[in-house]
Structures are given as C-alpha cells and as structure tokens.
Amino acid sequence: MKFAFTIASNGDSALDIRFDAPPGEELSQYIIALQQEITAQKWDGVQDLIPAYQCLTVCFDPMQCDGTNLTVRVEALAGALLSRPPALERSPRLIRLPVCYEAEFGPDMAAVSAHTGLSAEQIITSHCAPHYLVHMLGFTPGFLYLGGLPPELHCPRKDNPELRVAAGSVGIGGSQTGIYPQATPGGWQIIGRTPVNLFRPQGAQPFIAEPLDRIAFYPIDRQQFEGFEQGALEVTPLEPGP
C-alpha cells in the first residue's frame, strides 16, 4: 500500500481518513482520487467530502447512514485505491495570478525582508519563481493553501493577527503562501495583493482553482492593478502527474 491511513470519527456525522505521510503532490493526488471514488459510489447519506493536506473528511447524515458501516466501506475502498496509481478525472491547470507588491498592498514586506535578509526585489523574484501546488481550499471560501514556497522565504506568522486583511492579499505563513479571498482577520505576513476575485459564488465555478491546480504569480504595478479585467485571467491546462 502506498500510504498508511487510519479512519477516525469526527463528531457524530463525519469520518476523517488520515494519512500517515507528509504533505506532498503524490499524497494530494491520492486524496483527490479517493474523493472521486467515494463520490462515484453515491452512498446514501454521504453529504460532503472535504480534502486537506493529509486527510479526507467524509460528512454524512447519521439519520440516513450508519457510521460503523460507512467506516467499513470507506476502509475497503481506500485500501483498494492505494494499491494502484491514482486515476484523476480532470487535468490540472496552471493559473497565472497578477500581484501588486507595492508598499500600499504589501504592508509586511519590510518584516519579511528583515527576517529573510532579502531585499524586496529579491523577495518578489523568489515568490514569483515557483508553480505552486494547490493542496486544499479552506479557512474561508476560496482561500488557497499553496505548496512549494522557496525555503528562503519561510517566515513566521504574526504574533498578533490583524483584525482585517484586505481581500486579495497575498501572504506568507511559515512554509506556506496563500491568498485571502475575502476581507477577514489574519496572521500571515502580507507582501502583495491580487486584483483577481478568487470567490465568485454566483458563477458556475465559484472558485478560481481546485486542488492539484498550479498557481504562478507575476508582478504588476498599481496602474495594472487598477485596470485589471477579471476576464483576462490566464489559465492553461496541464497534464496530470503520475
């Protein structure tokens, strides 16, 4: 079996399938493949499936579905899936997001510079270099948790979180980078802001990205930020990994 896992109750209406492996692209592929497999079963009472870095949560209605029986079925399905390469239903995409790193939009750039020893220009160059893997969405609707932040940019979260972080803010929290879709409290170090609307609840696809997509940042100036049109978002299909 590729990854060891356990199944534990999460209250009286959910199960956590927890994987004993560090977060990574291959584990995320298996988690999404398992989400697909469970969805395809159309089991009565299963209401939602929530993928995370090292876990897939199965939410169910205990009035329609017996948790013990569901555990047995999930364990058998997961064991069979993990014995073969994951088959994904869709190809991931590369989504290029513009970010304005100017001081107005990156209030914590100086703090990140002081911690890393890098200039603002070096931080921007390094932050824009990777194609970040979308591991999961959470915290607020559409918040992207991205893997692949260069080690030289790792920076601790704030000791005292801000009461309001502007929508579109791009931040660094420990070894992660992410984007705030809505104005919310937050404790990540904010180094820029994107004009892209990450959460569009009225659209056919409310989130701009899904797990296993890739995000690439590129710098823009204030004028480009103000003039950005949502329809200009650059999205390219990618071949799924092995």
Short mmCIF file of C-alpha atoms in Angstrom, two decimals:
data_model
loop_
_atom_site.label_atom_id
_atom_site.label_comp_id
_atom_site.label_asym_id
_atom_site.label_seq_id
_atom_site.Cartn_x
_atom_site.Cartn_y
_atom_site.Cartn_z
CA MET A 1 0.00 0.00 0.00
CA LYS A 2 1.35 3.40 -1.00
CA PHE A 3 0.29 5.31 2.13
CA ALA A 4 -0.82 4.04 5.53
CA PHE A 5 -4.07 5.51 6.82
CA THR A 6 -6.47 5.38 9.73
CA ILE A 7 -10.16 6.25 9.92
CA ALA A 8 -11.46 8.15 12.95
CA SER A 9 -14.80 9.63 13.91
CA ASN A 10 -15.06 13.40 13.70
CA GLY A 11 -18.12 14.01 15.84
CA ASP A 12 -21.27 12.01 15.14
CA SER A 13 -21.63 12.95 11.48
CA ALA A 14 -18.18 12.77 9.89
CA LEU A 15 -15.22 10.45 9.38
CA ASP A 16 -11.60 11.51 8.92
CA ILE A 17 -9.41 9.39 6.64
CA ARG A 18 -5.98 10.35 7.99
CA PHE A 19 -2.82 9.53 6.07
CA ASP A 20 0.49 8.85 7.79
CA ALA A 21 2.64 10.75 5.32
CA PRO A 22 3.97 14.29 4.96
CA PRO A 23 2.06 16.66 2.66
CA GLY A 24 3.10 16.42 -0.96
CA GLU A 25 1.84 16.27 -4.52
CA GLU A 26 1.53 12.49 -4.67
CA LEU A 27 -0.43 12.31 -1.43
CA SER A 28 -2.73 15.10 -2.63
CA GLN A 29 -3.34 13.13 -5.84
CA TYR A 30 -4.43 10.08 -3.84
CA ILE A 31 -6.66 12.18 -1.61
CA ILE A 32 -8.43 13.71 -4.61
CA ALA A 33 -8.68 10.32 -6.33
CA LEU A 34 -10.28 8.89 -3.18
CA GLN A 35 -12.70 11.81 -3.09
CA GLN A 36 -13.67 10.95 -6.67
CA GLU A 37 -14.09 7.24 -5.85
CA ILE A 38 -16.36 7.90 -2.86
CA THR A 39 -18.42 10.40 -4.86
CA ALA A 40 -18.90 7.81 -7.61
CA GLN A 41 -20.36 5.31 -5.11
CA LYS A 42 -23.36 7.61 -4.44
CA TRP A 43 -23.76 6.17 -0.95
CA ASP A 44 -26.96 7.20 0.81
CA GLY A 45 -26.39 9.82 3.47
CA VAL A 46 -22.93 10.98 2.35
CA GLN A 47 -23.28 14.75 2.12
CA ASP A 48 -19.86 16.24 1.56
CA LEU A 49 -16.18 15.36 1.06
CA ILE A 50 -13.51 17.77 2.27
CA PRO A 51 -9.90 17.20 1.14
CA ALA A 52 -6.99 18.60 3.16
CA TYR A 53 -3.20 18.24 3.28
CA GLN A 54 -3.17 14.80 4.94
CA CYS A 55 -6.83 13.97 5.37
CA LEU A 56 -10.14 13.46 3.61
CA THR A 57 -13.22 14.16 5.73
CA VAL A 58 -16.44 12.34 4.84
CA CYS A 59 -19.53 14.18 6.13
CA PHE A 60 -22.73 12.17 6.41
CA ASP A 61 -26.27 12.31 7.78
CA PRO A 62 -26.42 9.84 10.71
CA MET A 63 -30.18 9.51 10.17
CA GLN A 64 -29.55 8.07 6.71
CA CYS A 65 -26.17 6.42 7.10
CA ASP A 66 -24.67 4.17 9.78
CA GLY A 67 -21.20 5.44 10.70
CA THR A 68 -19.80 1.99 11.51
CA ASN A 69 -20.93 0.53 8.19
CA LEU A 70 -19.64 3.58 6.35
CA THR A 71 -16.25 3.16 8.00
CA VAL A 72 -16.01 -0.41 6.73
CA ARG A 73 -16.92 0.61 3.18
CA VAL A 74 -14.53 3.57 3.17
CA GLU A 75 -11.68 1.45 4.52
CA ALA A 76 -12.13 -1.16 1.80
CA LEU A 77 -12.37 1.47 -0.93
CA ALA A 78 -9.34 3.39 0.29
CA GLY A 79 -7.25 0.22 0.64
CA ALA A 80 -8.04 -0.82 -2.93
CA LEU A 81 -7.34 2.65 -4.33
CA LEU A 82 -3.98 2.97 -2.60
CA SER A 83 -2.74 -0.24 -4.17
CA ARG A 84 -2.65 1.33 -7.64
CA PRO A 85 -1.69 4.65 -9.23
CA PRO A 86 -4.36 7.34 -8.76
CA ALA A 87 -6.63 8.00 -11.72
CA LEU A 88 -7.75 11.62 -11.84
CA GLU A 89 -10.88 12.73 -13.66
CA ARG A 90 -9.59 16.09 -14.79
CA SER A 91 -6.31 17.58 -15.88
CA PRO A 92 -4.93 20.22 -13.52
CA ARG A 93 -4.49 23.78 -14.73
CA LEU A 94 -1.81 26.42 -14.46
CA ILE A 95 -3.38 29.69 -13.35
CA ARG A 96 -1.27 32.85 -13.59
CA LEU A 97 -2.23 35.43 -10.97
CA PRO A 98 -1.07 39.06 -11.11
CA VAL A 99 0.16 40.53 -7.83
CA CYS A 100 0.99 44.14 -6.99
CA TYR A 101 3.84 44.05 -4.48
CA GLU A 102 3.96 47.83 -3.94
CA ALA A 103 4.11 49.10 -0.35
CA GLU A 104 0.42 50.01 -0.20
CA PHE A 105 -0.54 46.39 -0.88
CA GLY A 106 2.37 44.68 0.89
CA PRO A 107 2.46 46.19 4.40
CA ASP A 108 4.61 43.36 5.79
CA MET A 109 7.23 43.32 3.05
CA ALA A 110 9.72 45.08 5.35
CA ALA A 111 9.16 42.49 8.10
CA VAL A 112 9.72 39.63 5.65
CA SER A 113 12.82 41.37 4.34
CA ALA A 114 14.18 41.80 7.87
CA HIS A 115 13.54 38.13 8.70
CA THR A 116 14.93 36.65 5.48
CA GLY A 117 17.72 39.12 4.82
CA LEU A 118 16.44 39.58 1.27
CA SER A 119 15.56 42.84 -0.45
CA ALA A 120 12.00 43.47 -1.60
CA GLU A 121 13.10 42.87 -5.20
CA GLN A 122 14.67 39.52 -4.26
CA ILE A 123 11.54 38.50 -2.36
CA ILE A 124 9.34 39.30 -5.36
CA THR A 125 11.60 37.41 -7.76
CA SER A 126 11.72 34.37 -5.48
CA HIS A 127 7.97 34.45 -4.74
CA CYS A 128 7.14 34.55 -8.46
CA ALA A 129 9.52 31.73 -9.44
CA PRO A 130 7.59 28.53 -8.50
CA HIS A 131 4.45 26.96 -9.87
CA TYR A 132 2.69 26.43 -6.54
CA LEU A 133 0.57 23.34 -5.96
CA VAL A 134 -2.97 23.92 -4.66
CA HIS A 135 -3.20 21.40 -1.84
CA MET A 136 -6.55 22.48 -0.43
CA LEU A 137 -9.09 25.25 -0.03
CA GLY A 138 -10.28 26.33 3.39
CA PHE A 139 -10.38 28.82 6.25
CA THR A 140 -12.74 31.00 4.18
CA PRO A 141 -14.39 30.18 0.83
CA GLY A 142 -11.72 30.08 -1.84
CA PHE A 143 -8.64 30.52 0.38
CA LEU A 144 -5.83 28.74 -1.46
CA TYR A 145 -3.24 26.79 0.55
CA LEU A 146 -0.23 26.57 -1.73
CA GLY A 147 2.76 24.25 -1.50
CA GLY A 148 6.21 25.00 -2.85
CA LEU A 149 7.23 28.26 -1.17
CA PRO A 150 11.00 28.63 -1.58
CA PRO A 151 12.77 27.94 1.75
CA GLU A 152 14.46 31.33 1.72
CA LEU A 153 11.01 32.95 2.03
CA HIS A 154 9.81 30.96 5.04
CA CYS A 155 8.68 33.45 7.67
CA PRO A 156 6.72 33.04 10.91
CA ARG A 157 3.13 34.20 11.22
CA LYS A 158 2.45 37.36 13.17
CA ASP A 159 2.35 37.16 16.96
CA ASN A 160 -0.72 39.41 16.89
CA PRO A 161 -3.04 38.76 13.92
CA GLU A 162 -4.63 41.68 12.11
CA LEU A 163 -8.35 42.27 12.61
CA ARG A 164 -8.83 42.92 8.89
CA VAL A 165 -6.77 41.70 5.96
CA ALA A 166 -7.95 43.06 2.61
CA ALA A 167 -9.47 40.73 0.02
CA GLY A 168 -6.88 39.58 -2.49
CA SER A 169 -3.99 39.90 -0.04
CA VAL A 170 -1.10 37.52 -0.73
CA GLY A 171 0.71 36.37 2.38
CA ILE A 172 3.37 34.10 3.82
CA GLY A 173 2.67 31.96 6.86
CA GLY A 174 5.55 29.72 7.93
CA SER A 175 6.41 27.49 4.96
CA GLN A 176 3.22 28.34 3.05
CA THR A 177 1.94 31.11 0.85
CA GLY A 178 -1.74 31.82 0.28
CA ILE A 179 -4.34 34.36 -0.81
CA TYR A 180 -7.19 35.86 1.22
CA PRO A 181 -10.37 35.78 -0.92
CA GLN A 182 -12.38 37.97 1.44
CA ALA A 183 -11.57 40.71 3.95
CA THR A 184 -11.07 38.76 7.18
CA PRO A 185 -8.83 38.65 10.23
CA GLY A 186 -5.49 37.01 9.53
CA GLY A 187 -1.98 36.49 10.82
CA TRP A 188 0.09 35.87 7.71
CA GLN A 189 2.76 38.30 6.53
CA ILE A 190 1.18 40.29 3.67
CA ILE A 191 3.57 41.04 0.80
CA GLY A 192 1.17 41.97 -2.01
CA ARG A 193 -2.36 41.88 -3.38
CA THR A 194 -4.01 40.41 -6.46
CA PRO A 195 -6.91 42.13 -8.25
CA VAL A 196 -8.37 38.72 -9.14
CA ASN A 197 -11.67 37.80 -7.49
CA LEU A 198 -10.95 34.34 -6.05
CA PHE A 199 -14.51 33.55 -4.92
CA ARG A 200 -17.44 34.03 -7.28
CA PRO A 201 -20.45 32.33 -5.64
CA GLN A 202 -22.85 33.21 -8.45
CA GLY A 203 -20.73 31.57 -11.13
CA ALA A 204 -20.75 28.00 -12.42
CA GLN A 205 -17.28 27.61 -10.89
CA PRO A 206 -17.25 29.63 -7.66
CA PHE A 207 -13.51 29.11 -7.03
CA ILE A 208 -10.79 30.08 -9.47
CA ALA A 209 -8.73 26.99 -8.54
CA GLU A 210 -9.18 23.47 -7.24
CA PRO A 211 -6.80 21.05 -5.51
CA LEU A 212 -3.94 19.91 -7.78
CA ASP A 213 -4.08 23.06 -9.90
CA ARG A 214 -0.91 25.15 -10.07
CA ILE A 215 -0.61 28.86 -9.31
CA ALA A 216 2.08 31.12 -10.78
CA PHE A 217 2.37 34.71 -9.57
CA TYR A 218 3.68 37.57 -11.69
CA PRO A 219 4.27 41.17 -10.62
CA ILE A 220 2.22 44.13 -11.81
CA ASP A 221 2.25 47.82 -10.93
CA ARG A 222 -0.51 49.93 -9.39
CA GLN A 223 -1.85 51.08 -12.76
CA GLN A 224 -2.13 47.48 -14.00
CA PHE A 225 -3.80 46.52 -10.73
CA GLU A 226 -6.46 49.19 -11.13
CA GLY A 227 -7.07 48.33 -14.78
CA PHE A 228 -7.15 44.55 -14.47
CA GLU A 229 -10.19 42.85 -16.01
CA GLN A 230 -11.37 39.57 -14.49
CA GLY A 231 -11.78 38.03 -17.93
CA ALA A 232 -8.05 38.47 -18.53
CA LEU A 233 -7.14 35.65 -16.13
CA GLU A 234 -4.61 33.31 -17.77
CA VAL A 235 -5.45 29.60 -17.42
CA THR A 236 -3.57 26.78 -19.17
CA PRO A 237 -4.42 23.04 -18.99
CA LEU A 238 -1.65 20.81 -17.69
CA GLU A 239 -1.11 17.09 -17.93
CA PRO A 240 -1.70 15.32 -14.58
CA GLY A 241 1.32 13.93 -12.83
CA PRO A 242 1.99 10.18 -12.48
#
